[in-house]
Every structure is written in C-alpha cells, then in structure tokens.
XYZ file of C-alpha atoms in Angstrom:
313
model
C -16.614 25.421 0.389
C -15.273 24.041 -2.884
C -17.079 21.082 -4.407
C -15.527 17.863 -3.134
C -14.218 19.449 0.080
C -15.314 17.802 3.306
C -15.592 19.316 6.753
C -15.702 17.844 10.225
C -18.207 18.551 12.930
C -16.191 21.598 13.964
C -16.567 23.072 10.472
C -12.865 22.752 9.673
C -11.829 21.472 6.243
C -10.717 17.839 6.156
C -8.849 15.424 3.908
C -11.040 14.312 1.004
C -10.557 10.935 -0.618
C -12.373 10.818 -3.941
C -12.756 8.198 -6.664
C -13.374 8.568 -10.369
C -14.221 5.734 -12.745
C -13.160 6.008 -16.387
C -14.095 3.820 -19.321
C -10.808 2.494 -20.725
C -7.337 3.991 -21.067
C -8.322 6.520 -23.732
C -10.834 8.055 -21.317
C -8.333 8.565 -18.477
C -7.140 12.100 -19.439
C -10.664 13.486 -19.711
C -11.463 12.062 -16.275
C -8.411 13.600 -14.606
C -7.673 16.885 -16.334
C -10.501 18.929 -14.737
C -9.177 18.018 -11.281
C -5.601 18.958 -12.225
C -6.625 22.193 -13.924
C -8.708 23.102 -10.893
C -5.613 22.788 -8.740
C -3.544 24.888 -11.124
C -6.206 27.597 -11.217
C -6.289 27.658 -7.411
C -2.510 27.819 -7.127
C -2.378 24.429 -5.417
C 0.591 22.078 -5.876
C -0.527 18.876 -7.622
C 1.225 15.493 -7.531
C 0.019 12.997 -10.140
C 1.020 9.364 -9.517
C 0.046 7.179 -12.476
C 1.479 4.154 -14.289
C 4.296 5.425 -16.497
C 2.586 4.608 -19.783
C -0.412 6.734 -18.765
C 1.567 9.855 -17.888
C 2.193 11.364 -21.378
C -1.476 11.499 -22.322
C -2.376 13.336 -19.124
C 0.729 15.535 -19.044
C 0.100 16.690 -22.627
C -3.325 17.905 -21.555
C -1.814 19.937 -18.735
C 0.853 21.533 -20.904
C 3.582 23.410 -19.113
C 1.510 24.333 -16.087
C 3.648 25.151 -13.078
C 3.073 23.311 -9.850
C 2.151 19.945 -11.389
C 4.513 17.014 -10.813
C 4.180 13.574 -12.388
C 5.610 10.363 -10.919
C 5.397 6.746 -12.070
C 3.481 4.944 -9.328
C 4.762 1.563 -10.498
C 8.275 2.561 -9.401
C 7.325 2.749 -5.710
C 3.808 1.349 -5.458
C 4.434 -2.254 -6.456
C 4.164 -2.870 -2.729
C 1.215 -0.594 -1.870
C 2.501 -0.205 1.700
C 5.098 2.214 0.270
C 2.543 4.657 -1.143
C 1.253 6.441 1.979
C 4.761 7.682 2.905
C 4.980 9.359 -0.520
C 1.750 11.243 0.121
C 2.906 12.172 3.638
C 6.116 13.677 2.274
C 4.196 15.618 -0.394
C 1.731 17.058 2.129
C 4.515 17.861 4.615
C 6.648 19.561 1.954
C 3.860 22.037 1.295
C 2.686 22.515 4.857
C 1.769 26.132 5.463
C 1.375 26.898 1.761
C -2.364 26.261 1.629
C -4.224 23.378 0.033
C -2.629 20.657 -2.087
C -4.112 17.906 -4.187
C -2.987 14.593 -5.629
C -3.995 11.849 -8.012
C -3.020 8.269 -7.218
C -3.844 5.107 -9.188
C -2.691 2.134 -7.071
C -5.002 -0.414 -8.754
C -3.669 -0.217 -12.286
C -4.708 -2.697 -14.969
C -2.493 -5.778 -15.099
C -1.841 -6.174 -11.384
C -2.093 -9.641 -9.841
C -5.101 -10.414 -7.662
C -2.982 -10.421 -4.487
C -1.597 -7.009 -5.434
C -5.123 -5.693 -5.971
C -6.069 -6.976 -2.528
C -3.250 -4.977 -0.959
C -4.063 -1.924 -3.091
C -7.597 -2.052 -1.670
C -6.269 -2.268 1.893
C -4.017 0.704 1.121
C -7.020 2.708 -0.075
C -8.897 1.902 3.131
C -5.889 2.875 5.251
C -5.543 6.242 3.499
C -8.634 7.350 5.415
C -7.117 6.159 8.705
C -3.840 7.886 7.895
C -5.144 11.308 6.886
C -8.667 11.906 8.189
C -7.366 13.621 11.327
C -4.603 15.530 9.553
C -4.382 18.631 7.370
C -6.916 19.297 4.638
C -5.937 18.108 1.151
C -7.604 16.323 -1.758
C -6.728 12.945 -3.255
C -8.447 11.597 -6.371
C -8.057 7.894 -7.231
C -8.880 6.785 -10.797
C -10.178 3.294 -11.636
C -10.558 1.790 -15.114
C -14.100 0.453 -14.885
C -13.874 -1.062 -18.387
C -10.884 -3.323 -17.681
C -10.605 -3.917 -13.931
C -12.408 -6.858 -12.268
C -15.794 -6.038 -10.807
C -14.694 -6.830 -7.250
C -11.949 -4.190 -7.508
C -14.534 -1.579 -8.506
C -16.767 -2.653 -5.613
C -13.822 -2.294 -3.221
C -13.162 1.210 -4.533
C -16.683 2.221 -3.573
C -16.170 0.849 -0.065
C -12.867 2.656 0.486
C -13.654 6.122 -0.913
C -16.029 8.440 0.941
C -16.669 10.652 -2.103
C -16.868 10.548 -5.873
C -15.071 13.156 -7.972
C -18.119 15.402 -7.944
C -18.138 15.539 -4.158
C -21.128 13.246 -3.658
C -20.962 10.775 -0.769
C -20.837 7.063 -1.503
C -23.522 5.122 0.305
C -21.250 2.083 0.153
C -18.320 3.721 1.961
C -17.409 1.426 4.857
C -15.338 3.785 7.023
C -12.369 3.109 9.268
C -13.933 -0.077 10.613
C -13.484 -1.655 7.195
C -9.740 -1.017 7.241
C -9.376 -2.449 10.736
C -11.481 -5.491 9.814
C -9.400 -6.170 6.706
C -6.171 -5.906 8.696
C -7.631 -8.249 11.312
C -8.672 -10.922 8.812
C -6.663 -14.077 8.089
C -4.828 -14.756 4.856
C -5.667 -17.805 2.795
C -3.884 -20.894 4.161
C -0.450 -21.762 2.860
C -0.449 -24.744 0.493
C 0.093 -28.165 1.988
C 3.361 -28.430 0.062
C 4.899 -25.446 1.884
C 8.138 -26.044 3.769
C 7.609 -25.426 7.493
C 10.264 -24.547 10.047
C 9.694 -23.658 13.716
C 12.342 -21.318 15.075
C 13.485 -19.677 18.282
C 16.482 -17.554 19.147
C 18.832 -20.458 18.489
C 17.559 -21.055 14.950
C 17.777 -17.560 13.422
C 20.878 -18.495 11.431
C 19.068 -21.561 10.097
C 16.147 -19.369 9.073
C 18.485 -17.163 7.046
C 20.268 -20.150 5.497
C 17.002 -21.830 4.511
C 15.634 -18.722 2.785
C 18.979 -18.168 1.034
C 19.075 -21.757 -0.240
C 15.470 -21.845 -1.442
C 15.765 -18.475 -3.194
C 18.999 -19.410 -4.934
C 17.567 -22.793 -5.895
C 14.613 -21.120 -7.583
C 16.869 -18.861 -9.612
C 15.978 -15.626 -7.811
C 18.539 -12.898 -8.507
C 21.263 -12.693 -5.876
C 20.394 -9.138 -4.818
C 16.712 -10.062 -4.436
C 17.626 -13.112 -2.344
C 19.797 -10.930 -0.103
C 16.908 -8.496 0.384
C 14.526 -11.343 1.189
C 16.928 -12.882 3.703
C 17.308 -9.537 5.466
C 13.533 -8.984 5.534
C 12.875 -12.455 6.949
C 15.618 -11.995 9.538
C 13.955 -8.776 10.741
C 10.599 -10.508 11.086
C 11.973 -13.608 12.778
C 13.933 -11.451 15.218
C 10.731 -9.547 16.027
C 9.039 -12.871 16.798
C 11.796 -13.827 19.218
C 11.817 -10.433 20.928
C 8.143 -9.550 21.020
C 6.020 -12.669 20.381
C 6.907 -15.246 22.962
C 10.339 -16.167 21.683
C 9.371 -18.291 18.701
C 7.642 -18.349 15.349
C 6.954 -20.425 12.259
C 8.534 -19.954 8.832
C 6.713 -21.215 5.728
C 8.085 -21.188 2.183
C 6.448 -22.161 -1.085
C 6.494 -21.354 -4.770
C 3.761 -20.022 -7.011
C 3.954 -19.808 -10.815
C 5.552 -16.368 -10.709
C 6.676 -15.938 -7.095
C 8.620 -17.233 -4.152
C 6.423 -16.752 -1.082
C 7.695 -16.654 2.494
C 5.450 -16.316 5.512
C 6.334 -15.620 9.133
C 3.734 -16.480 11.778
C 3.899 -15.884 15.487
C 1.638 -15.405 18.491
C 2.169 -11.642 18.735
C -0.590 -9.117 18.150
C -0.177 -5.920 16.121
C -2.942 -3.486 16.985
C -2.049 -0.677 14.563
C -2.952 -1.389 10.904
C -0.617 1.443 9.881
C 2.411 -0.558 11.012
C 5.326 -0.142 8.609
C 3.616 2.633 6.641
C 5.038 5.596 8.554
C 8.708 6.399 8.053
C 10.469 6.183 11.438
C 12.259 9.337 12.623
C 15.959 9.363 11.825
C 16.865 9.090 15.512
C 14.270 6.420 16.375
C 15.621 3.656 18.599
C 13.133 1.057 17.341
C 10.166 0.512 15.086
C 12.165 0.180 11.886
C 11.713 -3.556 11.312
C 8.460 -3.690 9.350
C 9.247 -0.376 7.648
C 12.455 -1.999 6.379
C 10.583 -5.139 5.319
C 8.244 -3.012 3.195
C 11.188 -1.327 1.484
C 12.945 -4.623 0.749
C 10.019 -6.695 -0.543
C 8.122 -6.833 -3.824
C 4.840 -7.248 -1.935
C 4.000 -7.537 1.759
C 0.774 -8.739 3.369
C 0.319 -8.216 7.120
C -2.668 -9.511 9.042
C -3.033 -9.634 12.813
C -5.781 -10.647 15.247
C -6.110 -12.147 18.702
C -4.658 -15.457 17.483
C -1.417 -13.934 16.225
C 0.251 -12.259 13.242
C 0.974 -13.332 9.677
C 3.460 -11.504 7.469
C 3.632 -12.839 3.916
C 6.402 -11.721 1.535
C 6.310 -12.112 -2.243
C 9.407 -12.094 -4.431
C 8.433 -12.012 -8.105
C 10.298 -14.412 -10.372
C-alpha cells in the first residue's frame, strides 16, 4: 500500500485526509510538489485548489505535466460550505479511472477569524463526507509561520494523517465534527435588530433585510441575494420549525450580519453541502443559501437552529 494510503477493517483502501505544514509562502511549492509529482507518476488526475497568488509558483514546478488542474480556491471557497461539492464533482468525474488526488487550502492567510472557524468545520466534515466513499487522497497545506496557533491546532484535530502517512494523535474523528455543528454561536450583540415572524410576516422579513442592506450601502445585487437567502430560511422556519422564527440583524466593521433562529433541529451536519439532484422536489433551501451568501454558519442542537449569514461590505 502506498505511503499515506489508509485502509478500513476490511482491508479496502479508503479516503485519506492529510495535512502538511509549511514555513511561509516561499516554502509552499517544496511542500506540495512531491505530492503532485507522485500523482503524475502514478497516472492519477490531480486537482490543486490554492489561493490564486500561490498558483504560479506551484504550477511552474509542475511544468506541463498532463492530468494536473489548478483552480483558485478563493473563487468558490470564500464560504467553505461550497468546497465539498467541488471535491465530489472531481471524484465523480474520474470514477472508474483509478485513484485521484487533490490539494486544498481552505485556511489561507488573511482570512477573518469567523472564516477560519468555518474552514475548520469544513475540514472536519470532509472526513464525514468521504470516509465511507471511494478511495482518494486529499492534502491540505497550512502556513505554520503566518497562521494563528489555534488554526494550526484545529488542523491537527481535523486531519487523520500527516503528509508522510503518519497518524495524528490529536485527530478527533467524526465526533468532533458533530460536536462543532451542535455548538452554539456567540450571542448576537445587544444592539441587533430583532423581529419575530410567522407566515404572515414573511414579506416584512424581506422588506426589513432589503432596507437595512440598502441603508448600509451594500451593492444592489448582493442585497437581492441576501433577501432571497433570508426568505428561504424564514420559509423553512414556517414550514418545518413550528411556524415561526426570529430574525436578527446587526453590523460589524466589515459586514452586515443576519441571523435566523427557530426551534427546529437539523440532525445532519452535511446539510447544504451536497448538491441536490436536478429533479429533487425539496432540500434545495440551504444549498441555495450557501450559493448566495459570502459566508454561512449553521449550528443546531436540541434547543433549535441558528443560521448566520455574512455579507462583506
């Protein structure tokens, strides 16, 4: 079995989720190129998802090798909930062709703390999403010289293996992902606007979000997206969470934040991270919210569900 490959109790190859730490941007190519070249030598398709500015230095080291594709992760991974569908499509596209491998850097330097929190949850959920699926390898690079220490600690908890195939004693397993999803977000500020709604107030919910967004100078298209996302969530509350919910709105230095709370319980932490089938009759609401929003935080436990949407200013 190749170094870094993991097998289940039945001896079958499994998804491997590996982490590599590199010491500053200049060290990134050296940390990643052996993994890419190993895939090329094995005839495995390789998808490399890095921040755009990091791509040339790594791509130059690969040369014109066939089978290696580069994508800018900042173009789709600003909301980390959109990343797993990209990996699903890549794995599905090459189903039956043998092994594939990828590189994904969701916790790039410069991200806000709240974005890093969601990137960590994404990393934990990768194990939930793929551990029971086809065998493939994913390597996640972290800049240990420039990222906060807590981000590095989280990377150790969410990755079973390092890039050499050694197990991490700090790996916290699927339970960690479920616990994170079942935690509560920090309370909204006391200055937040609060509006309780039912089926008769959905239009007022839309109007309030529209007015606040426009008043803060948010671009018209972004306000329209936010209104649609909030409408989907509020409608879900009415249909599936006892007929009512609470809307909260507040501003942060660089964001308009909207939160929907209701008494419903979401058991599946993968909610909104699997693209619904084209002919699906339902289940599109949170998927749509993830596509429309700059950042989405979802937490759910026995007391209810919070969905917090960020629109960057």
